[in-house]
PDB file of C-alpha atoms in Angstrom:
ATOM      1  CA  MET A   1      30.774  -6.263 -31.895  1.00  0.00           C
ATOM      2  CA  GLY A   2      29.823  -6.627 -28.322  1.00  0.00           C
ATOM      3  CA  ILE A   3      26.250  -6.774 -27.169  1.00  0.00           C
ATOM      4  CA  THR A   4      26.608  -3.594 -25.118  1.00  0.00           C
ATOM      5  CA  PHE A   5      27.995  -1.500 -27.995  1.00  0.00           C
ATOM      6  CA  ARG A   6      25.203  -2.948 -30.332  1.00  0.00           C
ATOM      7  CA  THR A   7      22.558  -1.913 -27.869  1.00  0.00           C
ATOM      8  CA  TYR A   8      23.676   1.460 -27.140  1.00  0.00           C
ATOM      9  CA  PHE A   9      24.558   2.234 -30.703  1.00  0.00           C
ATOM     10  CA  THR A  10      21.095   1.150 -31.796  1.00  0.00           C
ATOM     11  CA  ALA A  11      19.615   3.199 -28.883  1.00  0.00           C
ATOM     12  CA  ILE A  12      21.317   6.340 -29.981  1.00  0.00           C
ATOM     13  CA  LEU A  13      20.362   5.769 -33.610  1.00  0.00           C
ATOM     14  CA  VAL A  14      16.604   5.036 -32.831  1.00  0.00           C
ATOM     15  CA  SER A  15      16.765   8.311 -30.634  1.00  0.00           C
ATOM     16  CA  VAL A  16      18.029  10.385 -33.397  1.00  0.00           C
ATOM     17  CA  LEU A  17      15.731   8.905 -35.881  1.00  0.00           C
ATOM     18  CA  TYR A  18      12.537   9.037 -33.669  1.00  0.00           C
ATOM     19  CA  THR A  19      13.273  12.662 -32.855  1.00  0.00           C
ATOM     20  CA  LEU A  20      13.637  13.578 -36.590  1.00  0.00           C
ATOM     21  CA  CYS A  21      10.446  11.745 -37.460  1.00  0.00           C
ATOM     22  CA  ALA A  22       8.513  13.286 -34.674  1.00  0.00           C
ATOM     23  CA  LEU A  23       9.841  16.874 -35.141  1.00  0.00           C
ATOM     24  CA  PRO A  24       7.004  18.036 -37.436  1.00  0.00           C
ATOM     25  CA  PHE A  25       4.543  16.892 -34.806  1.00  0.00           C
ATOM     26  CA  LEU A  26       6.285  18.732 -32.062  1.00  0.00           C
ATOM     27  CA  VAL A  27       5.579  21.799 -33.734  1.00  0.00           C
ATOM     28  CA  LEU A  28       1.885  21.316 -33.008  1.00  0.00           C
ATOM     29  CA  LEU A  29       2.962  21.798 -29.297  1.00  0.00           C
ATOM     30  CA  LEU A  30       3.329  25.361 -29.782  1.00  0.00           C
ATOM     31  CA  PHE A  31      -0.448  25.837 -30.398  1.00  0.00           C
ATOM     32  CA  ARG A  32      -1.537  23.831 -27.394  1.00  0.00           C
ATOM     33  CA  GLY A  33      -2.487  24.615 -23.830  1.00  0.00           C
ATOM     34  CA  GLU A  34      -0.446  23.618 -20.873  1.00  0.00           C
ATOM     35  CA  ASP A  35      -2.152  20.272 -20.029  1.00  0.00           C
ATOM     36  CA  SER A  36      -2.682  19.251 -23.544  1.00  0.00           C
ATOM     37  CA  ARG A  37       0.967  20.007 -24.377  1.00  0.00           C
ATOM     38  CA  ARG A  38       2.259  17.818 -21.652  1.00  0.00           C
ATOM     39  CA  LYS A  39      -0.095  15.058 -22.722  1.00  0.00           C
ATOM     40  CA  LEU A  40       1.364  15.254 -26.113  1.00  0.00           C
ATOM     41  CA  TRP A  41       4.870  15.165 -24.755  1.00  0.00           C
ATOM     42  CA  ARG A  42       3.989  11.989 -22.877  1.00  0.00           C
ATOM     43  CA  LYS A  43       2.600  10.410 -25.944  1.00  0.00           C
ATOM     44  CA  PHE A  44       5.978  11.396 -27.514  1.00  0.00           C
ATOM     45  CA  ILE A  45       7.720   9.606 -24.686  1.00  0.00           C
ATOM     46  CA  LEU A  46       5.395   6.456 -24.844  1.00  0.00           C
ATOM     47  CA  CYS A  47       6.051   5.926 -28.538  1.00  0.00           C
ATOM     48  CA  TYR A  48       9.802   6.548 -28.126  1.00  0.00           C
ATOM     49  CA  GLY A  49       9.820   3.988 -25.416  1.00  0.00           C
ATOM     50  CA  ARG A  50       8.216   1.439 -27.651  1.00  0.00           C
ATOM     51  CA  TRP A  51      10.757   2.191 -30.450  1.00  0.00           C
ATOM     52  CA  ILE A  52      13.626   1.629 -28.007  1.00  0.00           C
ATOM     53  CA  LEU A  53      12.122  -1.653 -26.729  1.00  0.00           C
ATOM     54  CA  PHE A  54      11.404  -3.020 -30.221  1.00  0.00           C
ATOM     55  CA  TRP A  55      14.784  -1.974 -31.790  1.00  0.00           C
ATOM     56  CA  THR A  56      17.036  -2.568 -28.882  1.00  0.00           C
ATOM     57  CA  LEU A  57      15.550  -5.174 -26.497  1.00  0.00           C
ATOM     58  CA  LYS A  58      13.116  -7.274 -28.465  1.00  0.00           C
ATOM     59  CA  ILE A  59      15.816  -8.545 -30.700  1.00  0.00           C
ATOM     60  CA  ARG A  60      17.556 -10.311 -27.948  1.00  0.00           C
ATOM     61  CA  GLY A  61      14.890 -10.919 -25.349  1.00  0.00           C
ATOM     62  CA  ARG A  62      11.288 -11.922 -25.088  1.00  0.00           C
ATOM     63  CA  ILE A  63       8.887  -9.795 -23.141  1.00  0.00           C
ATOM     64  CA  GLU A  64       5.629 -11.294 -21.717  1.00  0.00           C
ATOM     65  CA  TYR A  65       2.832  -9.279 -20.489  1.00  0.00           C
ATOM     66  CA  THR A  66       0.291 -11.043 -18.481  1.00  0.00           C
ATOM     67  CA  ASP A  67      -2.806  -9.982 -16.608  1.00  0.00           C
ATOM     68  CA  MET A  68      -3.274  -6.983 -18.835  1.00  0.00           C
ATOM     69  CA  ARG A  69      -7.009  -6.268 -18.415  1.00  0.00           C
ATOM     70  CA  PRO A  70      -7.587  -2.673 -19.366  1.00  0.00           C
ATOM     71  CA  GLU A  71     -11.275  -2.927 -18.772  1.00  0.00           C
ATOM     72  CA  GLU A  72     -10.745  -3.592 -15.129  1.00  0.00           C
ATOM     73  CA  ASN A  73      -8.480  -0.608 -14.695  1.00  0.00           C
ATOM     74  CA  SER A  74      -8.841   2.964 -13.782  1.00  0.00           C
ATOM     75  CA  THR A  75      -6.316   5.701 -13.084  1.00  0.00           C
ATOM     76  CA  GLY A  76      -4.006   4.798 -10.231  1.00  0.00           C
ATOM     77  CA  ILE A  77      -0.433   4.283  -9.016  1.00  0.00           C
ATOM     78  CA  PHE A  78       1.744   1.571 -10.431  1.00  0.00           C
ATOM     79  CA  ILE A  79       4.186   0.306  -7.743  1.00  0.00           C
ATOM     80  CA  ALA A  80       6.993  -1.534  -9.485  1.00  0.00           C
ATOM     81  CA  ASN A  81      10.081  -3.233  -8.348  1.00  0.00           C
ATOM     82  CA  HIS A  82      13.355  -1.722  -9.782  1.00  0.00           C
ATOM     83  CA  ARG A  83      16.185  -3.950 -10.903  1.00  0.00           C
ATOM     84  CA  SER A  84      17.534  -1.995 -13.894  1.00  0.00           C
ATOM     85  CA  ALA A  85      17.710   1.175 -15.915  1.00  0.00           C
ATOM     86  CA  SER A  86      15.575  -0.494 -18.637  1.00  0.00           C
ATOM     87  CA  ASP A  87      12.616  -0.396 -16.102  1.00  0.00           C
ATOM     88  CA  ALA A  88      11.708   3.124 -17.140  1.00  0.00           C
ATOM     89  CA  PHE A  89      11.452   2.256 -20.746  1.00  0.00           C
ATOM     90  CA  LEU A  90       9.412  -0.941 -20.166  1.00  0.00           C
ATOM     91  CA  MET A  91       6.715   1.271 -18.879  1.00  0.00           C
ATOM     92  CA  ALA A  92       5.912   2.148 -22.490  1.00  0.00           C
ATOM     93  CA  VAL A  93       4.282  -1.081 -23.015  1.00  0.00           C
ATOM     94  CA  LEU A  94       1.579  -0.339 -20.524  1.00  0.00           C
ATOM     95  CA  GLY A  95       0.219   2.079 -23.048  1.00  0.00           C
ATOM     96  CA  TRP A  96      -1.274   4.334 -20.270  1.00  0.00           C
ATOM     97  CA  ASP A  97      -1.151   7.989 -20.151  1.00  0.00           C
ATOM     98  CA  LEU A  98       1.274   8.051 -17.176  1.00  0.00           C
ATOM     99  CA  VAL A  99       3.864  10.097 -15.291  1.00  0.00           C
ATOM    100  CA  GLN A 100       6.944   8.416 -13.760  1.00  0.00           C
ATOM    101  CA  VAL A 101       8.265   9.496 -10.445  1.00  0.00           C
ATOM    102  CA  VAL A 102      11.977   9.910 -11.023  1.00  0.00           C
ATOM    103  CA  SER A 103      14.978  10.852  -8.783  1.00  0.00           C
ATOM    104  CA  ALA A 104      17.210  13.584  -9.255  1.00  0.00           C
ATOM    105  CA  TRP A 105      19.956  12.017 -11.716  1.00  0.00           C
ATOM    106  CA  PRO A 106      17.642  10.651 -14.472  1.00  0.00           C
ATOM    107  CA  SER A 107      16.093  14.318 -14.590  1.00  0.00           C
ATOM    108  CA  LYS A 108      19.621  15.676 -15.318  1.00  0.00           C
ATOM    109  CA  LEU A 109      20.324  13.336 -18.270  1.00  0.00           C
ATOM    110  CA  PRO A 110      20.791  15.455 -21.419  1.00  0.00           C
ATOM    111  CA  PHE A 111      18.152  13.900 -23.794  1.00  0.00           C
ATOM    112  CA  TRP A 112      15.840  11.911 -21.586  1.00  0.00           C
ATOM    113  CA  GLY A 113      15.805  14.613 -18.840  1.00  0.00           C
ATOM    114  CA  PHE A 114      14.640  17.120 -21.252  1.00  0.00           C
ATOM    115  CA  PHE A 115      11.504  15.016 -22.318  1.00  0.00           C
ATOM    116  CA  ALA A 116      10.769  13.922 -18.815  1.00  0.00           C
ATOM    117  CA  LYS A 117      10.514  17.448 -17.672  1.00  0.00           C
ATOM    118  CA  ARG A 118       8.293  18.472 -20.463  1.00  0.00           C
ATOM    119  CA  GLY A 119       6.093  15.295 -19.915  1.00  0.00           C
ATOM    120  CA  GLY A 120       5.542  16.481 -16.205  1.00  0.00           C
ATOM    121  CA  TYR A 121       7.518  13.623 -14.790  1.00  0.00           C
ATOM    122  CA  LEU A 122       7.840  14.199 -11.024  1.00  0.00           C
ATOM    123  CA  ASN A 123      11.246  14.732  -9.620  1.00  0.00           C
ATOM    124  CA  ILE A 124      11.091  13.321  -6.100  1.00  0.00           C
ATOM    125  CA  GLY A 125      14.638  14.582  -5.329  1.00  0.00           C
ATOM    126  CA  ARG A 126      13.582  18.223  -5.903  1.00  0.00           C
ATOM    127  CA  LEU A 127       9.922  18.450  -4.868  1.00  0.00           C
ATOM    128  CA  PRO A 128       9.114  19.014  -1.247  1.00  0.00           C
ATOM    129  CA  PHE A 129       6.795  16.216   0.063  1.00  0.00           C
ATOM    130  CA  GLU A 130       3.652  18.425   0.149  1.00  0.00           C
ATOM    131  CA  GLU A 131       4.254  19.702  -3.398  1.00  0.00           C
ATOM    132  CA  PHE A 132       4.829  16.151  -4.555  1.00  0.00           C
ATOM    133  CA  MET A 133       1.527  14.920  -2.995  1.00  0.00           C
ATOM    134  CA  GLU A 134      -0.396  17.713  -4.667  1.00  0.00           C
ATOM    135  CA  SER A 135       1.205  17.121  -8.151  1.00  0.00           C
ATOM    136  CA  VAL A 136       0.249  13.287  -7.835  1.00  0.00           C
ATOM    137  CA  CYS A 137      -3.257  14.212  -6.727  1.00  0.00           C
ATOM    138  CA  ARG A 138      -3.574  16.654  -9.543  1.00  0.00           C
ATOM    139  CA  GLU A 139      -2.304  14.133 -12.170  1.00  0.00           C
ATOM    140  CA  LEU A 140      -4.619  11.427 -10.909  1.00  0.00           C
ATOM    141  CA  ALA A 141      -7.695  13.812 -10.990  1.00  0.00           C
ATOM    142  CA  HIS A 142      -6.737  14.600 -14.694  1.00  0.00           C
ATOM    143  CA  GLY A 143      -6.821  10.851 -15.521  1.00  0.00           C
ATOM    144  CA  VAL A 144      -3.005  10.449 -15.610  1.00  0.00           C
ATOM    145  CA  SER A 145      -1.583   7.482 -13.847  1.00  0.00           C
ATOM    146  CA  ILE A 146       1.606   7.527 -11.764  1.00  0.00           C
ATOM    147  CA  VAL A 147       4.529   4.934 -11.882  1.00  0.00           C
ATOM    148  CA  SER A 148       6.598   4.763  -8.820  1.00  0.00           C
ATOM    149  CA  PHE A 149       9.735   2.698  -8.102  1.00  0.00           C
ATOM    150  CA  PRO A 150       9.631   2.734  -4.288  1.00  0.00           C
ATOM    151  CA  GLU A 151      13.113   1.061  -3.761  1.00  0.00           C
ATOM    152  CA  GLY A 152      14.395   4.453  -4.963  1.00  0.00           C
ATOM    153  CA  THR A 153      17.259   2.996  -6.771  1.00  0.00           C
ATOM    154  CA  ARG A 154      18.174   0.094  -9.044  1.00  0.00           C
ATOM    155  CA  SER A 155      18.903  -3.197  -7.124  1.00  0.00           C
ATOM    156  CA  GLY A 156      20.852  -4.681  -9.947  1.00  0.00           C
ATOM    157  CA  SER A 157      20.059  -8.077  -8.783  1.00  0.00           C
ATOM    158  CA  LYS A 158      17.206 -10.296  -7.993  1.00  0.00           C
ATOM    159  CA  GLU A 159      16.908  -9.007  -4.560  1.00  0.00           C
ATOM    160  CA  MET A 160      14.410  -6.391  -3.846  1.00  0.00           C
ATOM    161  CA  LYS A 161      15.449  -3.340  -1.607  1.00  0.00           C
ATOM    162  CA  GLN A 162      13.246  -1.910   1.071  1.00  0.00           C
ATOM    163  CA  PHE A 163      10.580   0.389  -0.062  1.00  0.00           C
ATOM    164  CA  HIS A 164      10.053   4.052   0.801  1.00  0.00           C
ATOM    165  CA  SER A 165       7.031   5.036   2.109  1.00  0.00           C
ATOM    166  CA  GLY A 166       6.264   8.400   0.460  1.00  0.00           C
ATOM    167  CA  ILE A 167       4.151   7.076  -2.491  1.00  0.00           C
ATOM    168  CA  PHE A 168       2.029   5.031  -0.189  1.00  0.00           C
ATOM    169  CA  ARG A 169       1.374   8.076   1.955  1.00  0.00           C
ATOM    170  CA  VAL A 170       0.256   9.863  -1.225  1.00  0.00           C
ATOM    171  CA  ALA A 171      -1.986   6.831  -2.150  1.00  0.00           C
ATOM    172  CA  LEU A 172      -3.710   7.006   1.206  1.00  0.00           C
ATOM    173  CA  ALA A 173      -4.337  10.719   0.595  1.00  0.00           C
ATOM    174  CA  ALA A 174      -5.382  10.350  -2.935  1.00  0.00           C
ATOM    175  CA  GLN A 175      -7.631   7.013  -2.276  1.00  0.00           C
ATOM    176  CA  CYS A 176      -6.685   5.625  -5.668  1.00  0.00           C
ATOM    177  CA  PRO A 177      -6.253   1.976  -6.795  1.00  0.00           C
ATOM    178  CA  LEU A 178      -2.711   0.552  -6.564  1.00  0.00           C
ATOM    179  CA  TYR A 179      -1.275  -1.632  -9.263  1.00  0.00           C
ATOM    180  CA  PRO A 180       1.662  -3.806  -8.226  1.00  0.00           C
ATOM    181  CA  LEU A 181       3.889  -4.347 -11.092  1.00  0.00           C
ATOM    182  CA  CYS A 182       6.420  -7.215 -11.032  1.00  0.00           C
ATOM    183  CA  ILE A 183       9.456  -7.035 -13.413  1.00  0.00           C
ATOM    184  CA  ILE A 184      11.645 -10.093 -13.705  1.00  0.00           C
ATOM    185  CA  GLY A 185      14.692 -10.953 -15.728  1.00  0.00           C
ATOM    186  CA  ASN A 186      16.200  -7.563 -16.645  1.00  0.00           C
ATOM    187  CA  GLU A 187      18.663  -7.232 -13.673  1.00  0.00           C
ATOM    188  CA  ASN A 188      21.518  -7.460 -16.243  1.00  0.00           C
ATOM    189  CA  MET A 189      19.696  -5.678 -19.000  1.00  0.00           C
ATOM    190  CA  PRO A 190      21.652  -3.493 -18.366  1.00  0.00           C
ATOM    191  CA  ASP A 191      23.502  -4.237 -15.114  1.00  0.00           C
ATOM    192  CA  ARG A 192      24.470  -1.551 -12.725  1.00  0.00           C
ATOM    193  CA  ASN A 193      27.597  -0.754 -14.737  1.00  0.00           C
ATOM    194  CA  PHE A 194      25.329  -0.344 -17.776  1.00  0.00           C
ATOM    195  CA  ARG A 195      26.768  -3.410 -19.567  1.00  0.00           C
ATOM    196  CA  MET A 196      24.148  -5.157 -21.549  1.00  0.00           C
ATOM    197  CA  HIS A 197      23.553  -8.960 -21.408  1.00  0.00           C
ATOM    198  CA  ASP A 198      21.166 -11.381 -22.923  1.00  0.00           C
ATOM    199  CA  GLY A 199      17.996 -12.162 -21.084  1.00  0.00           C
ATOM    200  CA  LYS A 200      14.140 -12.646 -21.062  1.00  0.00           C
ATOM    201  CA  ILE A 201      12.173 -10.048 -19.336  1.00  0.00           C
ATOM    202  CA  ARG A 202       8.800 -10.651 -17.928  1.00  0.00           C
ATOM    203  CA  ILE A 203       6.299  -8.205 -16.577  1.00  0.00           C
ATOM    204  CA  PHE A 204       3.290  -9.110 -14.509  1.00  0.00           C
ATOM    205  CA  LYS A 205       0.688  -6.443 -13.829  1.00  0.00           C
ATOM    206  CA  LEU A 206      -0.808  -8.005 -10.696  1.00  0.00           C
ATOM    207  CA  PRO A 207      -4.497  -7.475  -9.628  1.00  0.00           C
ATOM    208  CA  ARG A 208      -5.248  -4.060  -8.482  1.00  0.00           C
ATOM    209  CA  ILE A 209      -5.545  -3.181  -4.804  1.00  0.00           C
ATOM    210  CA  ASN A 210      -8.554  -0.834  -4.182  1.00  0.00           C
ATOM    211  CA  TYR A 211      -8.626   1.972  -1.685  1.00  0.00           C
ATOM    212  CA  ASP A 212     -11.277   0.048   0.364  1.00  0.00           C
ATOM    213  CA  GLU A 213      -8.672  -2.744   0.814  1.00  0.00           C
ATOM    214  CA  TYR A 214      -6.013  -0.498   2.166  1.00  0.00           C
ATOM    215  CA  LYS A 215      -7.758   2.368   3.722  1.00  0.00           C
ATOM    216  CA  ASN A 216      -7.264   1.140   7.315  1.00  0.00           C
ATOM    217  CA  MET A 217      -3.515   0.383   6.927  1.00  0.00           C
ATOM    218  CA  SER A 218      -0.774   2.853   7.843  1.00  0.00           C
ATOM    219  CA  ALA A 219       1.518   3.873   5.029  1.00  0.00           C
ATOM    220  CA  PHE A 220       4.244   1.633   6.527  1.00  0.00           C
ATOM    221  CA  THR A 221       1.914  -1.396   6.608  1.00  0.00           C
ATOM    222  CA  LEU A 222       0.823  -0.683   3.187  1.00  0.00           C
ATOM    223  CA  LYS A 223       4.364  -0.512   1.812  1.00  0.00           C
ATOM    224  CA  LYS A 224       5.073  -3.757   3.471  1.00  0.00           C
ATOM    225  CA  HIS A 225       1.955  -5.306   2.046  1.00  0.00           C
ATOM    226  CA  VAL A 226       2.692  -4.416  -1.559  1.00  0.00           C
ATOM    227  CA  ARG A 227       6.335  -5.365  -1.148  1.00  0.00           C
ATOM    228  CA  GLY A 228       4.959  -8.669   0.178  1.00  0.00           C
ATOM    229  CA  ILE A 229       2.759  -9.182  -2.895  1.00  0.00           C
ATOM    230  CA  LEU A 230       5.733  -8.406  -5.380  1.00  0.00           C
ATOM    231  CA  GLN A 231       8.131 -10.561  -3.444  1.00  0.00           C
ATOM    232  CA  ALA A 232       5.759 -13.571  -3.535  1.00  0.00           C
ATOM    233  CA  LYS A 233       5.265 -13.182  -7.231  1.00  0.00           C
ATOM    234  CA  MET A 234       8.948 -13.024  -7.713  1.00  0.00           C
ATOM    235  CA  THR A 235       9.693 -16.039  -5.805  1.00  0.00           C
ATOM    236  CA  GLN A 236       6.924 -17.961  -7.413  1.00  0.00           C
ATOM    237  CA  GLU A 237       8.179 -17.020 -11.006  1.00  0.00           C
ATOM    238  CA  GLU A 238      11.895 -17.414 -10.288  1.00  0.00           C
ATOM    239  CA  LYS A 239      11.456 -20.831  -8.685  1.00  0.00           C
ATOM    240  CA  GLU A 240       9.875 -22.225 -11.657  1.00  0.00           C
TER     241      GLU A 240
ATOM    242  CA  MET B   1      10.775  11.831  31.577  1.00  0.00           C
ATOM    243  CA  LYS B   2      10.232   9.583  34.632  1.00  0.00           C
ATOM    244  CA  LYS B   3      12.943   7.164  35.594  1.00  0.00           C
ATOM    245  CA  LEU B   4      12.636   3.812  33.982  1.00  0.00           C
ATOM    246  CA  SER B   5      14.742   0.657  34.127  1.00  0.00           C
ATOM    247  CA  SER B   6      16.538  -0.590  30.998  1.00  0.00           C
ATOM    248  CA  ASN B   7      13.957  -3.285  30.584  1.00  0.00           C
ATOM    249  CA  GLU B   8      11.077  -0.805  30.836  1.00  0.00           C
ATOM    250  CA  ILE B   9      12.747   1.336  28.199  1.00  0.00           C
ATOM    251  CA  GLU B  10      13.341  -1.687  25.905  1.00  0.00           C
ATOM    252  CA  ASN B  11       9.594  -2.863  26.188  1.00  0.00           C
ATOM    253  CA  LEU B  12       8.386   0.672  25.717  1.00  0.00           C
ATOM    254  CA  VAL B  13      10.506   0.971  22.457  1.00  0.00           C
ATOM    255  CA  LYS B  14       9.172  -2.315  21.212  1.00  0.00           C
ATOM    256  CA  GLU B  15       5.677  -1.339  22.046  1.00  0.00           C
ATOM    257  CA  ILE B  16       5.981   1.873  20.076  1.00  0.00           C
ATOM    258  CA  PHE B  17       7.399   0.040  17.038  1.00  0.00           C
ATOM    259  CA  ASN B  18       4.644  -2.440  17.297  1.00  0.00           C
ATOM    260  CA  GLU B  19       1.934   0.002  17.671  1.00  0.00           C
ATOM    261  CA  ILE B  20       2.856   2.397  14.816  1.00  0.00           C
ATOM    262  CA  PHE B  21       4.485  -0.065  12.350  1.00  0.00           C
ATOM    263  CA  GLU B  22       2.598  -3.220  13.297  1.00  0.00           C
ATOM    264  CA  ILE B  23       5.858  -5.102  13.411  1.00  0.00           C
ATOM    265  CA  PRO B  24       5.436  -8.228  15.450  1.00  0.00           C
ATOM    266  CA  LEU B  25       7.154  -8.168  18.978  1.00  0.00           C
ATOM    267  CA  ASP B  26       9.183 -11.350  18.312  1.00  0.00           C
ATOM    268  CA  GLU B  27      10.748  -9.727  15.251  1.00  0.00           C
ATOM    269  CA  LEU B  28      11.997  -6.772  17.430  1.00  0.00           C
ATOM    270  CA  THR B  29      15.401  -7.693  18.670  1.00  0.00           C
ATOM    271  CA  PRO B  30      18.230  -5.320  19.512  1.00  0.00           C
ATOM    272  CA  GLU B  31      20.448  -6.202  16.504  1.00  0.00           C
ATOM    273  CA  LYS B  32      17.753  -5.279  13.982  1.00  0.00           C
ATOM    274  CA  ARG B  33      18.832  -2.387  11.741  1.00  0.00           C
ATOM    275  CA  ILE B  34      16.214   0.364  11.522  1.00  0.00           C
ATOM    276  CA  PHE B  35      16.393   0.962   7.824  1.00  0.00           C
ATOM    277  CA  GLU B  36      17.864  -2.300   6.172  1.00  0.00           C
ATOM    278  CA  ASP B  37      16.099  -4.924   8.418  1.00  0.00           C
ATOM    279  CA  LEU B  38      12.745  -3.149   9.680  1.00  0.00           C
ATOM    280  CA  GLY B  39      12.206  -1.265   6.518  1.00  0.00           C
ATOM    281  CA  LEU B  40      11.730   2.165   7.932  1.00  0.00           C
ATOM    282  CA  ASP B  41      12.593   5.314   5.744  1.00  0.00           C
ATOM    283  CA  SER B  42      13.097   8.981   6.589  1.00  0.00           C
ATOM    284  CA  LEU B  43       9.402   9.644   6.628  1.00  0.00           C
ATOM    285  CA  ASP B  44       8.719   6.649   8.990  1.00  0.00           C
ATOM    286  CA  ILE B  45      11.527   8.014  11.113  1.00  0.00           C
ATOM    287  CA  VAL B  46       9.677  11.312  11.716  1.00  0.00           C
ATOM    288  CA  ASP B  47       6.569   9.340  12.900  1.00  0.00           C
ATOM    289  CA  LEU B  48       8.890   7.348  15.189  1.00  0.00           C
ATOM    290  CA  ILE B  49      10.459  10.368  16.721  1.00  0.00           C
ATOM    291  CA  ILE B  50       7.163  12.119  17.258  1.00  0.00           C
ATOM    292  CA  ASN B  51       5.848   8.894  19.169  1.00  0.00           C
ATOM    293  CA  LEU B  52       9.114   8.472  21.086  1.00  0.00           C
ATOM    294  CA  GLN B  53       8.885  12.100  22.238  1.00  0.00           C
ATOM    295  CA  LYS B  54       5.323  11.762  23.225  1.00  0.00           C
ATOM    296  CA  ARG B  55       5.826   8.376  25.101  1.00  0.00           C
ATOM    297  CA  PHE B  56       9.062   9.251  26.864  1.00  0.00           C
ATOM    298  CA  GLY B  57       8.091  12.986  27.439  1.00  0.00           C
ATOM    299  CA  VAL B  58      11.322  14.358  25.999  1.00  0.00           C
ATOM    300  CA  SER B  59      12.351  16.759  23.097  1.00  0.00           C
ATOM    301  CA  LEU B  60      14.819  15.190  20.765  1.00  0.00           C
ATOM    302  CA  ARG B  61      14.871  18.111  18.424  1.00  0.00           C
ATOM    303  CA  ASN B  62      18.313  19.253  19.294  1.00  0.00           C
ATOM    304  CA  ASN B  63      19.978  16.044  20.399  1.00  0.00           C
ATOM    305  CA  GLU B  64      22.916  15.229  18.087  1.00  0.00           C
ATOM    306  CA  LYS B  65      23.244  11.759  19.470  1.00  0.00           C
ATOM    307  CA  ILE B  66      20.113  10.723  17.787  1.00  0.00           C
ATOM    308  CA  ARG B  67      22.018  10.747  14.413  1.00  0.00           C
ATOM    309  CA  GLU B  68      24.226   7.885  15.574  1.00  0.00           C
ATOM    310  CA  ILE B  69      21.331   5.480  16.033  1.00  0.00           C
ATOM    311  CA  ARG B  70      21.476   2.477  13.612  1.00  0.00           C
ATOM    312  CA  THR B  71      19.671  -0.326  15.353  1.00  0.00           C
ATOM    313  CA  LEU B  72      16.803  -0.923  17.730  1.00  0.00           C
ATOM    314  CA  GLY B  73      19.372  -1.640  20.638  1.00  0.00           C
ATOM    315  CA  ASP B  74      20.870   1.920  19.917  1.00  0.00           C
ATOM    316  CA  ILE B  75      17.366   3.498  20.427  1.00  0.00           C
ATOM    317  CA  CYS B  76      17.127   1.637  23.765  1.00  0.00           C
ATOM    318  CA  ASP B  77      20.783   2.502  24.787  1.00  0.00           C
ATOM    319  CA  PHE B  78      20.031   6.284  23.780  1.00  0.00           C
ATOM    320  CA  PHE B  79      17.066   6.405  26.180  1.00  0.00           C
ATOM    321  CA  VAL B  80      18.980   4.546  28.980  1.00  0.00           C
ATOM    322  CA  ASN B  81      21.829   7.125  28.636  1.00  0.00           C
ATOM    323  CA  LEU B  82      19.320   9.894  28.505  1.00  0.00           C
ATOM    324  CA  ASP B  83      17.692   8.582  31.708  1.00  0.00           C
ATOM    325  CA  LYS B  84      21.126   8.336  33.544  1.00  0.00           C
ATOM    326  CA  ASN B  85      22.019  11.903  32.531  1.00  0.00           C
ATOM    327  CA  LEU B  86      18.753  13.196  34.069  1.00  0.00           C
ATOM    328  CA  LYS B  87      19.225  14.993  37.301  1.00  0.00           C
ATOM    329  CA  PRO B  88      17.316  13.365  40.253  1.00  0.00           C
TER     330      PRO B  88
END
């Protein structure tokens, strides 16, 4: 049985089982207010992500998390490189209450799109920029962090694409900390054709960048700065 | 737009890139692609167009030729041609 078939079969099985297990708790959503409901949906997504990672990826890969110092962290924006579709699931290990910035097509996926919408995930493909900025600021003010993949699309390789500046313009307006998140090793887990391969995934949450450090930068300079930090970490780790 | 030589146009374009995006002048060579090599995106392009309009004193809003621009050299050529087409 091929690794790709095994992985997707397990993922579907886990999705069905998890949804069935969580169903009684989802009934609680009916009696909650809008914010509280979205928070619960996000908890549901977080636990689901962990199940998927545990049952599908962990059995054939080792995931290392370094520089995880929650005591030094506050609500902010995670800036991650984007090699593979598994990146979105890997965010579950951060354990934060967070909202991901997604493009148009993942929002349209039958199962995942449904939950992403209910969790308040931000569809950058549909929101006008002003509205996107307001939504990010509102989430941050409610203690919800944001995860953004400014490359916009999966690179499918060790190479990092150029960054879009939208999220950095928002960061400058929101005056929040930025957390560069370096994801290494999952470029083929799965690859751009959604075929699964063996590998070892490593995630590095790099030291946060406070607003004071970047307040005098333009959005363009800031995106170059953060991309440079991620690139340096990748080069260092993948050379070893 | 006042008449400028090709060199003056090239220097002015480079100056604008250097000022708004802080890209070192020695990296600004004509063959550099705006998106892939210099790392601009659609929002940066808006900033760029606003600055180009201001510095060259022209409106680019309805100019279809601007869509064909790919490289830094294309921007310079665009303004050289715009300059040529101006009535004396």
